[in-house]
PDB file of C-alpha atoms in Angstrom:
ATOM      1  CA  MET A   3     -15.600   9.595 -15.276  1.00 53.00           C
ATOM      2  CA  LEU A   4     -12.574   7.657 -14.497  1.00 60.00           C
ATOM      3  CA  THR A   5     -10.229  10.556 -13.910  1.00 88.00           C
ATOM      4  CA  ASP A   6     -12.294  11.953 -11.048  1.00 87.00           C
ATOM      5  CA  LYS A   7     -12.275   8.066  -9.887  1.00 87.00           C
ATOM      6  CA  ILE A   8      -8.045   8.370  -9.627  1.00 90.00           C
ATOM      7  CA  GLU A   9      -8.723  11.718  -8.514  1.00 92.00           C
ATOM      8  CA  GLU A  10     -10.611  10.996  -5.266  1.00 91.00           C
ATOM      9  CA  GLU A  11      -8.279   7.713  -4.835  1.00 92.00           C
ATOM     10  CA  ILE A  12      -5.110   9.876  -4.617  1.00 94.00           C
ATOM     11  CA  LYS A  13      -7.169  12.213  -2.187  1.00 93.00           C
ATOM     12  CA  LYS A  14      -8.223   9.211  -0.455  1.00 93.00           C
ATOM     13  CA  VAL A  15      -4.528   7.794   0.104  1.00 95.00           C
ATOM     14  CA  LYS A  16      -2.576  11.156   0.772  1.00 96.00           C
ATOM     15  CA  ARG A  17      -5.288  11.180   3.552  1.00 94.00           C
ATOM     16  CA  ARG A  18      -4.618   7.810   5.107  1.00 93.00           C
ATOM     17  CA  VAL A  19      -0.494   7.105   4.172  1.00 95.00           C
ATOM     18  CA  PRO A  20       0.629   9.526   6.613  1.00 94.00           C
ATOM     19  CA  LYS A  21      -1.880   8.313   9.311  1.00 91.00           C
ATOM     20  CA  TRP A  22      -0.879   4.567   8.294  1.00 90.00           C
ATOM     21  CA  PHE A  23       2.758   5.463   8.939  1.00 89.00           C
ATOM     22  CA  ARG A  24       1.686   7.008  12.418  1.00 87.00           C
ATOM     23  CA  GLU A  25      -0.212   4.392  13.451  1.00 80.00           C
ATOM     24  CA  GLY A  26       2.510   1.944  12.988  1.00 76.00           C
ATOM     25  CA  GLU A  27       1.637  -1.743  14.299  1.00 74.00           C
ATOM     26  CA  THR A  28      -1.574  -1.389  15.229  1.00 77.00           C
ATOM     27  CA  GLN A  29      -3.057  -0.956  11.578  1.00 83.00           C
ATOM     28  CA  ILE A  30      -2.557  -4.087   9.160  1.00 88.00           C
ATOM     29  CA  ASN A  31      -2.710  -1.283   5.804  1.00 90.00           C
ATOM     30  CA  SER A  32       0.348  -0.066   7.962  1.00 90.00           C
ATOM     31  CA  LEU A  33       2.558  -3.319   8.463  1.00 91.00           C
ATOM     32  CA  ILE A  34       1.519  -4.390   5.027  1.00 94.00           C
ATOM     33  CA  LEU A  35       3.247  -1.453   3.537  1.00 95.00           C
ATOM     34  CA  PHE A  36       5.988  -1.317   5.838  1.00 93.00           C
ATOM     35  CA  LYS A  37       6.513  -5.051   5.065  1.00 94.00           C
ATOM     36  CA  TYR A  38       6.428  -4.326   1.199  1.00 96.00           C
ATOM     37  CA  LEU A  39       8.948  -0.760   1.439  1.00 96.00           C
ATOM     38  CA  GLU A  40      11.456  -3.515   2.990  1.00 94.00           C
ATOM     39  CA  LEU A  41      11.120  -6.255   0.372  1.00 95.00           C
ATOM     40  CA  HIS A  42      11.218  -3.110  -2.168  1.00 94.00           C
ATOM     41  CA  LYS A  43      14.642  -2.093  -0.159  1.00 92.00           C
ATOM     42  CA  GLU A  44      16.033  -4.600  -1.505  1.00 92.00           C
ATOM     43  CA  GLY A  45      15.675  -4.484  -5.564  1.00 91.00           C
ATOM     44  CA  LYS A  46      14.282  -7.447  -5.971  1.00 89.00           C
ATOM     45  CA  PRO A  47      10.296  -8.350  -7.683  1.00 93.00           C
ATOM     46  CA  ILE A  48       7.531  -9.011  -4.576  1.00 97.00           C
ATOM     47  CA  SER A  49       4.520 -11.044  -5.394  1.00 97.00           C
ATOM     48  CA  LYS A  50       1.753 -10.893  -3.978  1.00 95.00           C
ATOM     49  CA  ASN A  51       2.306 -14.905  -2.771  1.00 95.00           C
ATOM     50  CA  ARG A  52       5.764 -13.707  -1.478  1.00 95.00           C
ATOM     51  CA  LEU A  53       4.308 -10.455   0.667  1.00 96.00           C
ATOM     52  CA  LYS A  54       1.636 -12.907   2.218  1.00 95.00           C
ATOM     53  CA  TYR A  55       4.815 -15.139   3.351  1.00 94.00           C
ATOM     54  CA  GLU A  56       6.028 -12.225   5.243  1.00 92.00           C
ATOM     55  CA  CYS A  57       3.266 -10.774   6.244  1.00 91.00           C
ATOM     56  CA  GLU A  58       1.949 -14.280   7.311  1.00 86.00           C
ATOM     57  CA  GLU A  59       1.134 -13.180  11.430  1.00 82.00           C
ATOM     58  CA  PHE A  60      -1.601 -10.702  10.566  1.00 73.00           C
ATOM     59  CA  VAL A  61      -5.120 -11.825  10.741  1.00 70.00           C
ATOM     60  CA  ASN A  62      -6.409 -11.567   6.845  1.00 84.00           C
ATOM     61  CA  PHE A  63      -4.004 -10.274   4.332  1.00 91.00           C
ATOM     62  CA  ASP A  64      -6.001 -11.200   2.243  1.00 91.00           C
ATOM     63  CA  GLY A  65      -8.857  -9.418   2.553  1.00 90.00           C
ATOM     64  CA  ASN A  66      -7.034  -5.910   3.833  1.00 91.00           C
ATOM     65  CA  PHE A  67      -4.482  -6.332   0.744  1.00 94.00           C
ATOM     66  CA  ASN A  68      -7.034  -7.100  -1.807  1.00 92.00           C
ATOM     67  CA  GLN A  69      -8.952  -3.464  -0.125  1.00 91.00           C
ATOM     68  CA  MET A  70      -5.201  -1.910  -0.814  1.00 94.00           C
ATOM     69  CA  VAL A  71      -4.930  -3.284  -4.223  1.00 95.00           C
ATOM     70  CA  ASN A  72      -7.643  -1.845  -5.877  1.00 91.00           C
ATOM     71  CA  PHE A  73     -10.703   0.995  -6.346  1.00 83.00           C
ATOM     72  CA  GLY A  74     -13.407   1.295  -4.088  1.00 78.00           C
ATOM     73  CA  GLU A  75     -16.131   3.976  -2.427  1.00 77.00           C
ATOM     74  CA  LYS A  76     -15.171   1.826   0.444  1.00 78.00           C
ATOM     75  CA  ASN A  77     -11.194   0.277  -0.335  1.00 85.00           C
ATOM     76  CA  HIS A  78      -8.538   1.071   2.528  1.00 84.00           C
ATOM     77  CA  ALA A  79      -7.193   3.085  -0.437  1.00 91.00           C
ATOM     78  CA  LYS A  80      -5.070   2.180  -3.704  1.00 95.00           C
ATOM     79  CA  VAL A  81      -1.610   2.143  -2.363  1.00 97.00           C
ATOM     80  CA  PHE A  82      -0.291  -1.402  -4.883  1.00 97.00           C
ATOM     81  CA  HIS A  83      -0.515  -2.592  -7.928  1.00 96.00           C
ATOM     82  CA  ILE A  84      -0.016  -5.904  -9.430  1.00 97.00           C
ATOM     83  CA  ILE A  85       1.858  -6.064 -12.584  1.00 96.00           C
ATOM     84  CA  ASN A  86       2.435  -9.580 -14.503  1.00 95.00           C
ATOM     85  CA  GLY A  87       2.309 -10.797 -11.240  1.00 93.00           C
ATOM     86  CA  LYS A  88       4.616  -8.762  -9.224  1.00 97.00           C
ATOM     87  CA  VAL A  89       3.240  -6.278  -6.360  1.00 98.00           C
ATOM     88  CA  VAL A  90       4.347  -1.792  -7.272  1.00 98.00           C
ATOM     89  CA  LEU A  91       3.072   0.802  -5.570  1.00 98.00           C
ATOM     90  CA  TRP A  92       0.640   2.592  -7.269  1.00 97.00           C
ATOM     91  CA  LYS A  93       2.166   4.960  -9.937  1.00 96.00           C
ATOM     92  CA  PRO A  94       0.115   8.014  -9.275  1.00 96.00           C
ATOM     93  CA  VAL A  95       1.285   7.955  -5.272  1.00 97.00           C
ATOM     94  CA  SER A  96       4.379   6.067  -5.396  1.00 97.00           C
ATOM     95  CA  GLU A  97       5.952   8.785  -4.793  1.00 97.00           C
ATOM     96  CA  PHE A  98       4.349  10.701  -1.919  1.00 97.00           C
ATOM     97  CA  ILE A  99       4.526   6.783  -0.642  1.00 97.00           C
ATOM     98  CA  LEU A 100       7.680   6.413  -0.617  1.00 96.00           C
ATOM     99  CA  PHE A 101       8.545  10.304   0.436  1.00 96.00           C
ATOM    100  CA  GLU A 102       6.098   9.779   3.197  1.00 94.00           C
ATOM    101  CA  TYR A 103       8.442   6.571   4.298  1.00 93.00           C
ATOM    102  CA  GLU A 104      11.569   8.947   4.170  1.00 92.00           C
ATOM    103  CA  LYS A 105      10.613  10.947   6.543  1.00 88.00           C
ATOM    104  CA  ILE A 106       9.203   8.517   9.309  1.00 83.00           C
ATOM    105  CA  LYS A 107      12.480   6.067   9.173  1.00 75.00           C
TER     106      LYS A 107
END
């Protein structure tokens, strides 16, 4: 059932994102999420291409980003959603991610 998949994904995000924030610059998912949150502070829409450009020094941006935007048993954790070509935090976990981000700042 889709609701069960969403609940499982939310649990995965809540397990992994705090770890990503603790690991900081040693984990590609952390770096992508940090870069997104920095850009998000500017208040302007963020396209995937803009985020990719800002993350150009990270190895395998596309592979890691795709794992962060899609559902999947073996994905990294769905933290992003793309709406009309713009990257946003996935609504069910957006407040959690922003809260965790503020805790480390």
